[in-house]
Coordinates of C-alpha atoms in Angstrom, one line a residue:
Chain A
X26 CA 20.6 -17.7 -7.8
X27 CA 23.7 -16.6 -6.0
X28 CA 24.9 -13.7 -4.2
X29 CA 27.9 -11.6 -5.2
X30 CA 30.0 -8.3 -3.8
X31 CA 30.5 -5.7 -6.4
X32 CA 33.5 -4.0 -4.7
X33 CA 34.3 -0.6 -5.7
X34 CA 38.3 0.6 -5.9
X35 CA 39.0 4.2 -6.5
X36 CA 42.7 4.9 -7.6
X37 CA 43.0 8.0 -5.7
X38 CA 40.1 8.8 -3.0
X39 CA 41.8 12.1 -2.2
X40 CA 40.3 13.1 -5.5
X41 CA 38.0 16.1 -4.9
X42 CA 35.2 16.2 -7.0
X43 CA 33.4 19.5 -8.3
X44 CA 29.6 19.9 -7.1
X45 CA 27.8 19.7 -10.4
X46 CA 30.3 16.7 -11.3
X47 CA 29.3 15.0 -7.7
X48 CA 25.5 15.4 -8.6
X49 CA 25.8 13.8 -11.4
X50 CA 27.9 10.8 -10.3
X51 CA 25.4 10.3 -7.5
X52 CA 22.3 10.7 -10.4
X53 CA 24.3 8.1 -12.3
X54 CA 24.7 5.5 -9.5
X55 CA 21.1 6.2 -8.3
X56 CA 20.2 5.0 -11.3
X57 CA 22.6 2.3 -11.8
X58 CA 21.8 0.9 -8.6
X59 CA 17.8 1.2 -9.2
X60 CA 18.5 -0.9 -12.3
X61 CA 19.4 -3.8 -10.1
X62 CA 16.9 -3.7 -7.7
X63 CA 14.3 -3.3 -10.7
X64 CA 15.4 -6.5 -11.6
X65 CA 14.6 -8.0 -7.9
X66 CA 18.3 -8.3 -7.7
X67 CA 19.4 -5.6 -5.1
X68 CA 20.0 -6.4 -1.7
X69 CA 21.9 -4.0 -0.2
X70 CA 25.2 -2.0 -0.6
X71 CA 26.4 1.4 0.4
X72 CA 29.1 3.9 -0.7
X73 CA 31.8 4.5 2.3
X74 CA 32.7 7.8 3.2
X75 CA 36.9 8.6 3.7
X76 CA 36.0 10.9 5.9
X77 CA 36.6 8.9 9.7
X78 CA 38.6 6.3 8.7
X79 CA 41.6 4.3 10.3
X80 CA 43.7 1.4 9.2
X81 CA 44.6 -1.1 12.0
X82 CA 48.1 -2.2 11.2
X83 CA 49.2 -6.0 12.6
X84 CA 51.4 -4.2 15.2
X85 CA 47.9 -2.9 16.1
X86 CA 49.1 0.4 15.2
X87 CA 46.2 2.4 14.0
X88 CA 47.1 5.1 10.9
X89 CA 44.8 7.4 8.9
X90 CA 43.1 5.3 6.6
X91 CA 42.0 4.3 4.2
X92 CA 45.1 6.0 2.2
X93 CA 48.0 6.1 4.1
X94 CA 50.7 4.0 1.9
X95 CA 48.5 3.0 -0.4
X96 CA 46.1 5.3 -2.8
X97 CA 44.3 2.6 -3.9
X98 CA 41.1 2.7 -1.9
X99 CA 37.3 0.9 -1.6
X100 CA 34.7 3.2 -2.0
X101 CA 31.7 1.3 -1.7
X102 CA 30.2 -1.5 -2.2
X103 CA 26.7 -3.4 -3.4
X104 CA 25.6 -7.0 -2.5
X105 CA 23.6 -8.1 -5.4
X106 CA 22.0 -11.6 -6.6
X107 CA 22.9 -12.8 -10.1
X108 CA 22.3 -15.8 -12.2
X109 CA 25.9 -16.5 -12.4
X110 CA 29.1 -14.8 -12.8
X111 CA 28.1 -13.7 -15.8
X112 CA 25.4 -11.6 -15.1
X113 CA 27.1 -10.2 -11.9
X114 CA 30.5 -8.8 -14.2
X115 CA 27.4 -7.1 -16.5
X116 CA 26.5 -5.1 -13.8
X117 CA 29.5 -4.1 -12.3
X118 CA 30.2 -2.9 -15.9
X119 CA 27.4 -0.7 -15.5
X120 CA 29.1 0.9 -12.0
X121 CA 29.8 4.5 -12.5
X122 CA 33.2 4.5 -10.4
X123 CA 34.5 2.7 -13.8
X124 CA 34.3 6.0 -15.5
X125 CA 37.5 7.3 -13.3
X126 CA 40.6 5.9 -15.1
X127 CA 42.4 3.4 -12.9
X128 CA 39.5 2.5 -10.9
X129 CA 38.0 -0.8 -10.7
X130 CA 35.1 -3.0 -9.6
X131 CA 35.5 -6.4 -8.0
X132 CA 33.1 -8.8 -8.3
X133 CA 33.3 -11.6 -5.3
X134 CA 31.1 -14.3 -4.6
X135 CA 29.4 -14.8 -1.7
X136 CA 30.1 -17.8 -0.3
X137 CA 26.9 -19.9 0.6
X138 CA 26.2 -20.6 4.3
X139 CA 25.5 -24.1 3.9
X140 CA 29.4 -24.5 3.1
X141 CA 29.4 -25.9 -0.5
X142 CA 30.7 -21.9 -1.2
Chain B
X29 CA -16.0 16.0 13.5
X30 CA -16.9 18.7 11.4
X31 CA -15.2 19.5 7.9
X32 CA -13.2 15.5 8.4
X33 CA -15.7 13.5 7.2
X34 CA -14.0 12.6 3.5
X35 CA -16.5 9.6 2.8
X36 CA -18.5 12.7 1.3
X37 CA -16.6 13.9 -1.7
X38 CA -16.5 10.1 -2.8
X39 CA -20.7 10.1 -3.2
X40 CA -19.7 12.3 -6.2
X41 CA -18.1 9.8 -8.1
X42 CA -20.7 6.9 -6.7
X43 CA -23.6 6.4 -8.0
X44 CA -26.3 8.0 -5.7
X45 CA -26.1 6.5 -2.8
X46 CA -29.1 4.3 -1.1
X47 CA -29.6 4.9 2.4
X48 CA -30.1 2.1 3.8
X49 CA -27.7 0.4 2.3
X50 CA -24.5 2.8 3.2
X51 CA -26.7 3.1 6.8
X52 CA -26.2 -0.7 7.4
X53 CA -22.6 -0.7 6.2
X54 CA -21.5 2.2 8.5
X55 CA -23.7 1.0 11.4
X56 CA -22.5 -2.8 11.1
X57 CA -18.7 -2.0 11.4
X58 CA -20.3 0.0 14.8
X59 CA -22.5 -2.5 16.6
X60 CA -19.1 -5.2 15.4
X61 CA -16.5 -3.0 17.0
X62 CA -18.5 -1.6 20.0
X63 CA -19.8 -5.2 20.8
X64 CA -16.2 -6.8 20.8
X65 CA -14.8 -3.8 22.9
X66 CA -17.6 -4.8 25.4
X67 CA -17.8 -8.5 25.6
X68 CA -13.8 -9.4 24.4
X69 CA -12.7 -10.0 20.4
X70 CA -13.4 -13.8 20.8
X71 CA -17.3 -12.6 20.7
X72 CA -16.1 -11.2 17.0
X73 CA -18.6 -14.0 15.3
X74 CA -21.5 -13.5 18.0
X75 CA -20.9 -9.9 17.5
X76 CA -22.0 -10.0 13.9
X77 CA -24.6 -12.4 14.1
X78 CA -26.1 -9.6 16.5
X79 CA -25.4 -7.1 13.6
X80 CA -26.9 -9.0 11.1
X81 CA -29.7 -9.7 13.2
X82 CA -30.5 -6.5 14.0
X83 CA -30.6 -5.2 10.6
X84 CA -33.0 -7.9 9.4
X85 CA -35.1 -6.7 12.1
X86 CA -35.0 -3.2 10.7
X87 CA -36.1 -4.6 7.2
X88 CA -38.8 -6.3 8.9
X89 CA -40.2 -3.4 10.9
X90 CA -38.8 -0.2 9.0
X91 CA -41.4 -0.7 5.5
X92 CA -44.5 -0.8 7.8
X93 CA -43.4 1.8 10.8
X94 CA -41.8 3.9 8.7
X95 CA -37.7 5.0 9.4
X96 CA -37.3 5.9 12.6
X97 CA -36.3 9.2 13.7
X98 CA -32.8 8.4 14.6
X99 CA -32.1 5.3 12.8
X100 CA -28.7 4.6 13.9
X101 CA -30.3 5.1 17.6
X102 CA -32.8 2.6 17.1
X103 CA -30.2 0.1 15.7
X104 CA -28.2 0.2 18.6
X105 CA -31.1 -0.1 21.1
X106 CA -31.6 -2.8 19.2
X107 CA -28.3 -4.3 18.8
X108 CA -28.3 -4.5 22.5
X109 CA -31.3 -6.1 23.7
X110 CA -30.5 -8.8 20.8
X111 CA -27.0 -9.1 22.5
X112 CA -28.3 -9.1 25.8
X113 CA -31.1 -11.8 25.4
X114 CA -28.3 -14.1 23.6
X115 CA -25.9 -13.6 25.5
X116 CA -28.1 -14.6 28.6
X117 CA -29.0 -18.2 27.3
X118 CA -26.1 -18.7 26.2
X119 CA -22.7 -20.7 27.7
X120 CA -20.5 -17.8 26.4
X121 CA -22.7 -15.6 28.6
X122 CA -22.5 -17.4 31.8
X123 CA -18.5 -18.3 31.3
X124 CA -17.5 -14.9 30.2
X125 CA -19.4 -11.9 30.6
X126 CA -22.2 -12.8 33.4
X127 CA -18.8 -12.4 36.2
X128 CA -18.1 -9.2 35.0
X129 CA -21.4 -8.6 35.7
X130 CA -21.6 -9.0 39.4
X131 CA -24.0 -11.3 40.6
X132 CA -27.0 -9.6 40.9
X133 CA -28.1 -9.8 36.9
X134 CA -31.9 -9.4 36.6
X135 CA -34.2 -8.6 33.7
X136 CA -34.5 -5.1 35.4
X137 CA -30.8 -4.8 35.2
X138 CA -30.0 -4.6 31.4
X139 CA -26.1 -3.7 31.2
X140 CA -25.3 -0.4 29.4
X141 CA -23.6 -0.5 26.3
X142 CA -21.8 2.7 25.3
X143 CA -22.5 4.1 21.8
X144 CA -21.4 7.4 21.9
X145 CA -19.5 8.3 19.3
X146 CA -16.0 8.7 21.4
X147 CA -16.5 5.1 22.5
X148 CA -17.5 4.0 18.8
X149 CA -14.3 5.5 17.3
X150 CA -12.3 4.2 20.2
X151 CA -13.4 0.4 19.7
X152 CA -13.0 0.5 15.9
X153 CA -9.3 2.0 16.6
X154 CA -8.7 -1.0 19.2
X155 CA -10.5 -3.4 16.2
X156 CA -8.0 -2.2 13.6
X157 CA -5.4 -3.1 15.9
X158 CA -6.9 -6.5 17.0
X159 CA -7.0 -8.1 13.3
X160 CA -3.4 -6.8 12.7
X161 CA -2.6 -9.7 14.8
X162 CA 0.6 -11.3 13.4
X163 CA -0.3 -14.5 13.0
X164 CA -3.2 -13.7 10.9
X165 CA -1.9 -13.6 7.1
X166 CA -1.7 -10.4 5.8
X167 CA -5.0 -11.2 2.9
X168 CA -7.0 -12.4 6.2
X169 CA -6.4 -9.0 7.7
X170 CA -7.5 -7.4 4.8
X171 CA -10.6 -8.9 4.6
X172 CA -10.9 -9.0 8.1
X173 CA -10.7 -5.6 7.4
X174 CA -13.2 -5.2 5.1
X175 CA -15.7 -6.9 6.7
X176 CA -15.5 -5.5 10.4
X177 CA -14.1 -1.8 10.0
X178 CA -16.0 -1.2 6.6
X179 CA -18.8 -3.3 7.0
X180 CA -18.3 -4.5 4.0
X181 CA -20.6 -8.0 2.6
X182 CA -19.0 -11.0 1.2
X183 CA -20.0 -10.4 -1.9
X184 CA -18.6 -6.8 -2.0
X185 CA -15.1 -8.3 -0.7
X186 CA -15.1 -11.0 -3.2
X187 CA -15.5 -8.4 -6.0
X188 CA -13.0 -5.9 -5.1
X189 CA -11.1 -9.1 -4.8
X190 CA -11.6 -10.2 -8.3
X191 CA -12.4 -14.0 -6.5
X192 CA -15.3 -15.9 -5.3
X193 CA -17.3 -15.8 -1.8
X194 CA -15.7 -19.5 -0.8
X195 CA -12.2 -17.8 -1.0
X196 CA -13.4 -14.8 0.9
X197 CA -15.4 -16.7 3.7
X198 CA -12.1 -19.3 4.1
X199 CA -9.9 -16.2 4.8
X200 CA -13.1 -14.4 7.0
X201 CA -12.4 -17.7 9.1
X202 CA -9.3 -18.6 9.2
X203 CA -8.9 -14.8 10.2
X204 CA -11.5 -14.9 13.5
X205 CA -10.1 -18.7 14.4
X206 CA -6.6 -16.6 15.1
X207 CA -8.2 -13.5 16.5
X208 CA -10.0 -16.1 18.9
X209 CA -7.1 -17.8 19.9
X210 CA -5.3 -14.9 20.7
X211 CA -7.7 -13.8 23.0
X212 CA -6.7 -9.8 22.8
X213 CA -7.4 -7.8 26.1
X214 CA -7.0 -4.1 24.5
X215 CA -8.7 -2.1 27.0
X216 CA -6.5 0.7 26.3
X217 CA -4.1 0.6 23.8
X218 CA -0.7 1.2 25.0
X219 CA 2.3 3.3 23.3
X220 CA 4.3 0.0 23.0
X221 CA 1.4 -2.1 21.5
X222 CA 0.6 0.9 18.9
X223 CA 4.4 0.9 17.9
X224 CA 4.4 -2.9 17.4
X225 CA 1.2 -2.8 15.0
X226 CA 1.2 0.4 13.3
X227 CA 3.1 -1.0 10.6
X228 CA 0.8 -3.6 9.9
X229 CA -2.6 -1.4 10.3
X230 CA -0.8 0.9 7.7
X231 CA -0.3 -2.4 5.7
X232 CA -4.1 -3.5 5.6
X233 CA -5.0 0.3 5.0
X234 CA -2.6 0.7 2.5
X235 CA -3.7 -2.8 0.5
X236 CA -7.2 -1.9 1.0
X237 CA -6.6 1.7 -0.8
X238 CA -4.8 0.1 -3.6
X239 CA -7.3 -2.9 -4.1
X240 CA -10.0 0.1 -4.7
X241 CA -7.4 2.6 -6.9
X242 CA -5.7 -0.1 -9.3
X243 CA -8.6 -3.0 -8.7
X244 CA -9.2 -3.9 -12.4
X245 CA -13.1 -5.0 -10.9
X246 CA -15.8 -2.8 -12.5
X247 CA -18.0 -2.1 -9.5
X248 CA -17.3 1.4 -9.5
X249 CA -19.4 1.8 -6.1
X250 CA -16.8 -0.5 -4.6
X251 CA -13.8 1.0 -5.7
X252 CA -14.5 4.2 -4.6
X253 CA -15.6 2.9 -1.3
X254 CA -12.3 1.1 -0.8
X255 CA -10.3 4.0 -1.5
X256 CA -13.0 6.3 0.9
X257 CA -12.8 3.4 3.6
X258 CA -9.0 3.1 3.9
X259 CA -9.0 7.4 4.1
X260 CA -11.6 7.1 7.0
X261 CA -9.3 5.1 8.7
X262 CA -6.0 6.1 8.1
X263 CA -7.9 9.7 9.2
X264 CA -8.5 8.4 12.5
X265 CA -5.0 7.4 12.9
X266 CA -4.4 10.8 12.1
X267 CA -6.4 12.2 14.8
X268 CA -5.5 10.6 17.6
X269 CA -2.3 12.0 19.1
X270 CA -0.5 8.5 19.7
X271 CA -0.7 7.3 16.5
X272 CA -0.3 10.7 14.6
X273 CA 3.3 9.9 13.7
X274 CA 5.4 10.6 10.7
X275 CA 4.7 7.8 9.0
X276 CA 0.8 8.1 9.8
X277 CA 1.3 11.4 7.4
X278 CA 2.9 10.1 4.6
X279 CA 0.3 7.2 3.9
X280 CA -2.4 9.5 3.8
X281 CA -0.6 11.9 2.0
X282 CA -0.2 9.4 -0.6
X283 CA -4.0 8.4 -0.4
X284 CA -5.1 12.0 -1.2
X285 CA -2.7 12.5 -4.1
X286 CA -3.7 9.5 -5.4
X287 CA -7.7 9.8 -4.4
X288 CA -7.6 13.2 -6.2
X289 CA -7.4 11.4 -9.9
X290 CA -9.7 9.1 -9.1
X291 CA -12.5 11.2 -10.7
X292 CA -10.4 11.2 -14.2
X293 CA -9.1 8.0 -14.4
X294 CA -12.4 6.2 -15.8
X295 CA -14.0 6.7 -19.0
X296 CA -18.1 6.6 -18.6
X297 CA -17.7 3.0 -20.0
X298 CA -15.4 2.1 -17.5
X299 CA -12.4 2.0 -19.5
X300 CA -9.0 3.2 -17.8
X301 CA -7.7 6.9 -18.9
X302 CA -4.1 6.6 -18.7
X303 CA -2.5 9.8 -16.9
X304 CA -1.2 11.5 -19.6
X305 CA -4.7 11.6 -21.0
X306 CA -6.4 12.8 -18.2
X307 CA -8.7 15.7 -18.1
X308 CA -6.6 17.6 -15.5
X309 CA -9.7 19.9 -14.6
X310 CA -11.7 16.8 -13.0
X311 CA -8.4 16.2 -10.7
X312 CA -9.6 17.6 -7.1
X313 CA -7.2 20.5 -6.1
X314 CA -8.7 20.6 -2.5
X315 CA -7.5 16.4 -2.1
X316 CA -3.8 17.1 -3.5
X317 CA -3.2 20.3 -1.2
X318 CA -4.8 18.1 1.3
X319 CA -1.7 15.9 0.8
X320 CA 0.4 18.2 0.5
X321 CA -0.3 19.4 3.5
X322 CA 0.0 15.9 5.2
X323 CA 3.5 15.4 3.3
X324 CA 5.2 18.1 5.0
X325 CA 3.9 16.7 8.7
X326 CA 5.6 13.4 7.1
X327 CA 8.7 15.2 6.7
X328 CA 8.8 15.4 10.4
X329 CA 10.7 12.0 11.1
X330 CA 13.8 11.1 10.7
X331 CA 12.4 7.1 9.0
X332 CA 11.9 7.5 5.5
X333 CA 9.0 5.2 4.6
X334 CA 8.1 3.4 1.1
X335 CA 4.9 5.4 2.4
X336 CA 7.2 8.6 2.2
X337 CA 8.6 7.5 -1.5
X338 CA 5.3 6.8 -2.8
X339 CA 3.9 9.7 -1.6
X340 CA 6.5 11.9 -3.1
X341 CA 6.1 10.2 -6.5
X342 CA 2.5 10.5 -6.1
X343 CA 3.2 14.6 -5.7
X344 CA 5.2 14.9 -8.7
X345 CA 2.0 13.1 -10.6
X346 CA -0.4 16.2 -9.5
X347 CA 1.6 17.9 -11.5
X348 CA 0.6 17.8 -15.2
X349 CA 2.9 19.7 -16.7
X350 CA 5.8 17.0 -18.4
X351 CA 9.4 18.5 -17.5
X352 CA 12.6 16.8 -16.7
X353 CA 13.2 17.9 -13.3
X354 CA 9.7 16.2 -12.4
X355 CA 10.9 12.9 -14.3
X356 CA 14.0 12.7 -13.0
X357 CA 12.6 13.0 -9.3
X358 CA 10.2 10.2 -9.9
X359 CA 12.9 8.1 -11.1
X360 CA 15.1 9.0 -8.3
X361 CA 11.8 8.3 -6.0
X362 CA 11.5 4.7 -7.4
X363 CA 15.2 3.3 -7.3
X364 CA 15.2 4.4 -3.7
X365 CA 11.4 2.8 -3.7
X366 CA 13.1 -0.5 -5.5
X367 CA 15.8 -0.5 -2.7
X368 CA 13.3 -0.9 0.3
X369 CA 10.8 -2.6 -1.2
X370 CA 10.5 -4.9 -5.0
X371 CA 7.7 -4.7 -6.7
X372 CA 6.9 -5.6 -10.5
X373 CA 4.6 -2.9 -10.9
X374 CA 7.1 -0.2 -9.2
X375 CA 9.9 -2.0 -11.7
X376 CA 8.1 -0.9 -15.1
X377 CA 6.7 2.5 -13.8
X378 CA 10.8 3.2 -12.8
X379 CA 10.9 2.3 -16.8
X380 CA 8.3 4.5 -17.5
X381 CA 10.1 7.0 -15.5
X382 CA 13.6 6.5 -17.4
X383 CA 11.9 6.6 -21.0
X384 CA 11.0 10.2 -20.0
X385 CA 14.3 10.8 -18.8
X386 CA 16.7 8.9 -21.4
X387 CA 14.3 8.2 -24.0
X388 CA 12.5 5.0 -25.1
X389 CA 15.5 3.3 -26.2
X390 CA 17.2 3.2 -23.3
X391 CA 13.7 2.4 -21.7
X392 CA 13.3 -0.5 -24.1
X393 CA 16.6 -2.3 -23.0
X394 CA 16.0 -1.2 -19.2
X395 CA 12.6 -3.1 -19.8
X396 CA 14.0 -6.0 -21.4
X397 CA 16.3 -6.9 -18.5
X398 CA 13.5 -6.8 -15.9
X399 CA 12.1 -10.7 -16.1
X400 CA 8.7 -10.0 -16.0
X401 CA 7.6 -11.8 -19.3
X402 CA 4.5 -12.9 -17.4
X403 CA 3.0 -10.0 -16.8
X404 CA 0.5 -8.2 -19.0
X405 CA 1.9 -4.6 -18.1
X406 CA 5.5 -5.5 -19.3
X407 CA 4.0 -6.2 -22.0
X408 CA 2.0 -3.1 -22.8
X409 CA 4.8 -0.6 -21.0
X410 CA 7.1 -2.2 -24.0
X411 CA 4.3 -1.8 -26.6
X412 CA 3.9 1.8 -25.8
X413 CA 8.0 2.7 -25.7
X414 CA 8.2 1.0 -29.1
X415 CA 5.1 3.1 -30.6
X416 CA 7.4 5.7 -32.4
X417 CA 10.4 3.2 -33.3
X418 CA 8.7 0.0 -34.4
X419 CA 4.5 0.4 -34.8
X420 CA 5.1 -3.6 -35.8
X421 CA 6.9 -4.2 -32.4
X422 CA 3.9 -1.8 -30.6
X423 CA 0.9 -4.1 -32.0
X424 CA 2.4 -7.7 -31.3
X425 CA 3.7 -6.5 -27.5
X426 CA -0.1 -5.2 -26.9
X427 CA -1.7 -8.3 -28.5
X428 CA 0.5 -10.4 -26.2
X429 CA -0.9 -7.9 -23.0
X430 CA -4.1 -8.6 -24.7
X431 CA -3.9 -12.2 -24.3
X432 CA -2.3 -12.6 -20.9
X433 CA -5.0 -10.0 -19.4
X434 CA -8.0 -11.4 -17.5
X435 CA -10.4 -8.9 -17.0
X436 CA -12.2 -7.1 -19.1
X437 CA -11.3 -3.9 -18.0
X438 CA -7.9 -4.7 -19.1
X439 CA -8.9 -6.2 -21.9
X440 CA -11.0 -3.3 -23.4
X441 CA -8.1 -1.1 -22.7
X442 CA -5.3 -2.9 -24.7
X443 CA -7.8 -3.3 -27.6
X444 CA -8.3 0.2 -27.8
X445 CA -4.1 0.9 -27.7
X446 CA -4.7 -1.8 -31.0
X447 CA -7.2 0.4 -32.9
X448 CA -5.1 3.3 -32.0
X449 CA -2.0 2.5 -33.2
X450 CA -1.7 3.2 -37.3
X451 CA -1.7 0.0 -39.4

């Protein structure tokens, strides 16, 4: 079994969402994410806020992040274990961020700590 | 302690208790807990060969004398002569407990040994948090459990067990060999040992609860007991104010949501009645406000506990009445529940949970994905959500539950989903 990072991407995190259409995006990812872990295959993950957030440029100068330049942001992400890659793409398909257009879901593996990767 | 004593509302369910019997039981985890507090929880074997004892003397003298006034009196003056005399001849008595003693030991001087109740509760307390000892595994503490805070015989553990008395007396050993070597000195328990156990006592209480709710074993008298055991317990951790924490709260919370169907959840013949078939009016009402009550002290915290998610699943089952809010709540309940903690069973009620919110089709493929072709409930969960949309599908998933299931309970209960469904 290996372990891969479903990497959520919003196109535009300045997006405001309505109430009723934020309880049901949270509903739906509840629920997405509980299908994982009923499959034993959940180990941990969390959405991340854009509220306090800074980008650390090379120069070490610091900017408002995580959109300054770019509107392309990470939302959130879920560390799952899957039977291959395979099975890790069919449950980032199931990742509710997917229903915004231009968002995305990456799906990395994790390399293994013994160094094969 | 007036109007706490829950062991009571369990006797209606039980077959008429015998006396003697329940007296020995309660009295053994006494003289067990009391004697260890005294003499050190390396005694623990000594301590219930002294128990034992004492009882067969009862039996010897009780038919011809008649029962004593105060039995439980009479079995602790008892207890303590037999501990005394034993403990006098023997090595353990002049290595360990004949210093503490002072010197001047005579047949006069017969050491007192406490039994009031405040020093009773107080050494079963320190006993509970003795066997959660960590390197004792987690089924030794159980039994370990059983035997010294319930007073429970092998045989009795073995059944609730579903397994035989060599299994039971292995772990029993195993278990003491640890709690010897360890060598605990608990003469008071301290705010830092109670915060490194308390999760495993809630553990062992916990496990012992569920062995007596969702055992498949047909002793009824020991189920209930289980379940009316781990309360006891879990109510003493209640009481007293260092271990009356959030968490405390929320697993007895879930204990009297869940203690309140166990009146409806049998047929006469033993046979399970599944929840949505439950005569509602044999649920107790005073048990679920109970937990209700117990829930909102669990609210307290700022941890959230699988204790806390359970219990709030367990809520939303005291009510009967089917809506989606209530569905949707459990489901929510059980993917945080899946989150913290994985369990197969917790995995197909979360399906059961999403076939009442999505319907039985999304259910089915839900199901499908969850690996657990082992297992005799995936099996009947999957023959259930395919009743309505393939009565073929229905029969051959519960005749594959039928055949992977291993006691008769079980059994019985898939046959009769069989004869149910139309042909």
């Amino acid at each position: 079994m290996d372990e891969f990072l479903l990497i959520m991407r919003h196109e535009d995190g300045t997006k405001i969402a309505s109430p009723e259409q934020m309880e049901t995006w949270m509903k739906q990812t509840m629920d997405w994410i509980g299908s994982i872990a009923a499959q034993n295959k959940f180990v941990g993950g969390t959405g991340l806020p854009f509220s306090e957030a800074r980008v650390v440029q090379s120069d070490k100068l610091v900017t408002d992040g995580p959109f300054g330049d770019i509107k392309e942001t990470i939302g959130g992400f879920m560390h799952v274990k899957a039977e291959s890659l395979d099975e890790a793409v069919a449950f980032a398909k199931g990742c509710p961020v997917l229903q915004g257009e231009g968002n995305t879901v990456e799906v990395r593996k994790i390399s293994k700590k013994d160094g094969t990767h | 302690m007036p109007g706490h004593d829950l062991s009571g509302q369990f006797f209606l369910i039980m077959k008429p208790p015998e006396l003697i019997p329940h007296l020995f039981r309660t009295e053994f985890q006494k003289i067990t807990a009391v004697l260890c507090n005294r003499f050190g929880f390396d005694i623990i074997e000594f301590a219930e060969d002294i128990a034992s004892e004492t009882f067969l003397a009862a039996q010897e003298s009780w038919p011809y004398k008649g029962l004593p006034e105060n039995p439980a009196a009479w079995l602790h003056t008892v207890a303590r002569h037999k501990a005394l005399n034993h403990l006098r001849r023997s090595k353990l008595f002049r290595d360990k407990v004949s210093p503490t003693l002072a010197a001047g030991f005579t047949e006069a001087v017969v050491p007192d040994i406490d039994w009031s109740p405040g020093n009773i509760r107080d050494s079963q307390l320190r006993m509970m948090f003795a066997i959660c000892e960590p390197s004792i595994p987690a089924d030794a503490q159980v039994a370990l459990a059983l035997r010294i805070l319930c007073g429970f015989g092998i045989e009795e553990i073995a059944a609730a067990f579903l397994t035989n008395k060599e299994t039971i007396n292995k772990r029993l050993s195993r278990g003491k060999g640890k709690l010897r070597q360890a060598n605990l000195q608990f003469d008071v328990l301290t705010i830092v040992e109670i915060n490194q156990r308390i999760e495993p006592v809630l553990t062992v209480l916990y496990l012992i609860f569920n062995e007596g709710y969702q055992s498949e074993s047909n002793d009824e008298v020991v189920r209930s007991s289980l379940c009316a055991e781990a309360m006891r317990l879990c109510y003493q951790l209640v009481e007293l104010e260092a271990t009356n924490l959030p968490i405390v709260h929320a697993l007895y919370s879930l204990m009297c949501f869940q203690a309140s169907r166990l009146g409806a959840r049998r047929s006469r013949e033993g046979e399970i009645i599944l929840y949505r078939d439950q005569d509602t009016s044999l649920w107790d009402r005073q048990l679920i406000s109970k937990g209700g009550y117990h829930l909102n002290l669990a609210a307290q915290g700022k941890h959230l506990s699988t204790y806390h998610l359970e219990a709030g699943i367990a809520f939303w089952h005291t009510i009967k009445e089917d809506s989606l809010n209530k569905w949707e709540n459990i489901l929510h309940l059980f993917n945080q529940l899946l989150q913290i903690r994985y369990s197969p069973v917790a995995a197909l009620n979360r399906s059961y949970a999403l076939s009442k919110v999505k319907g039985n089709q999304v259910a089915i493929l839900e199901t499908e994905k969850l690996g657990l072709k082992d297992n005799q409930y995936y099996h009947a969960l999957l023959g259930e959500l395919y009743k309505e949309i393939d009565p073929v599908k229905s029969r051959s998933y519960f005749e594959t539950a039928l055949e992977l299931a291993k006691t008769s309970t079980a059994k019985d209960t898939f046959r009769s989903h069989i004869e149910r469904l139309n042909p």
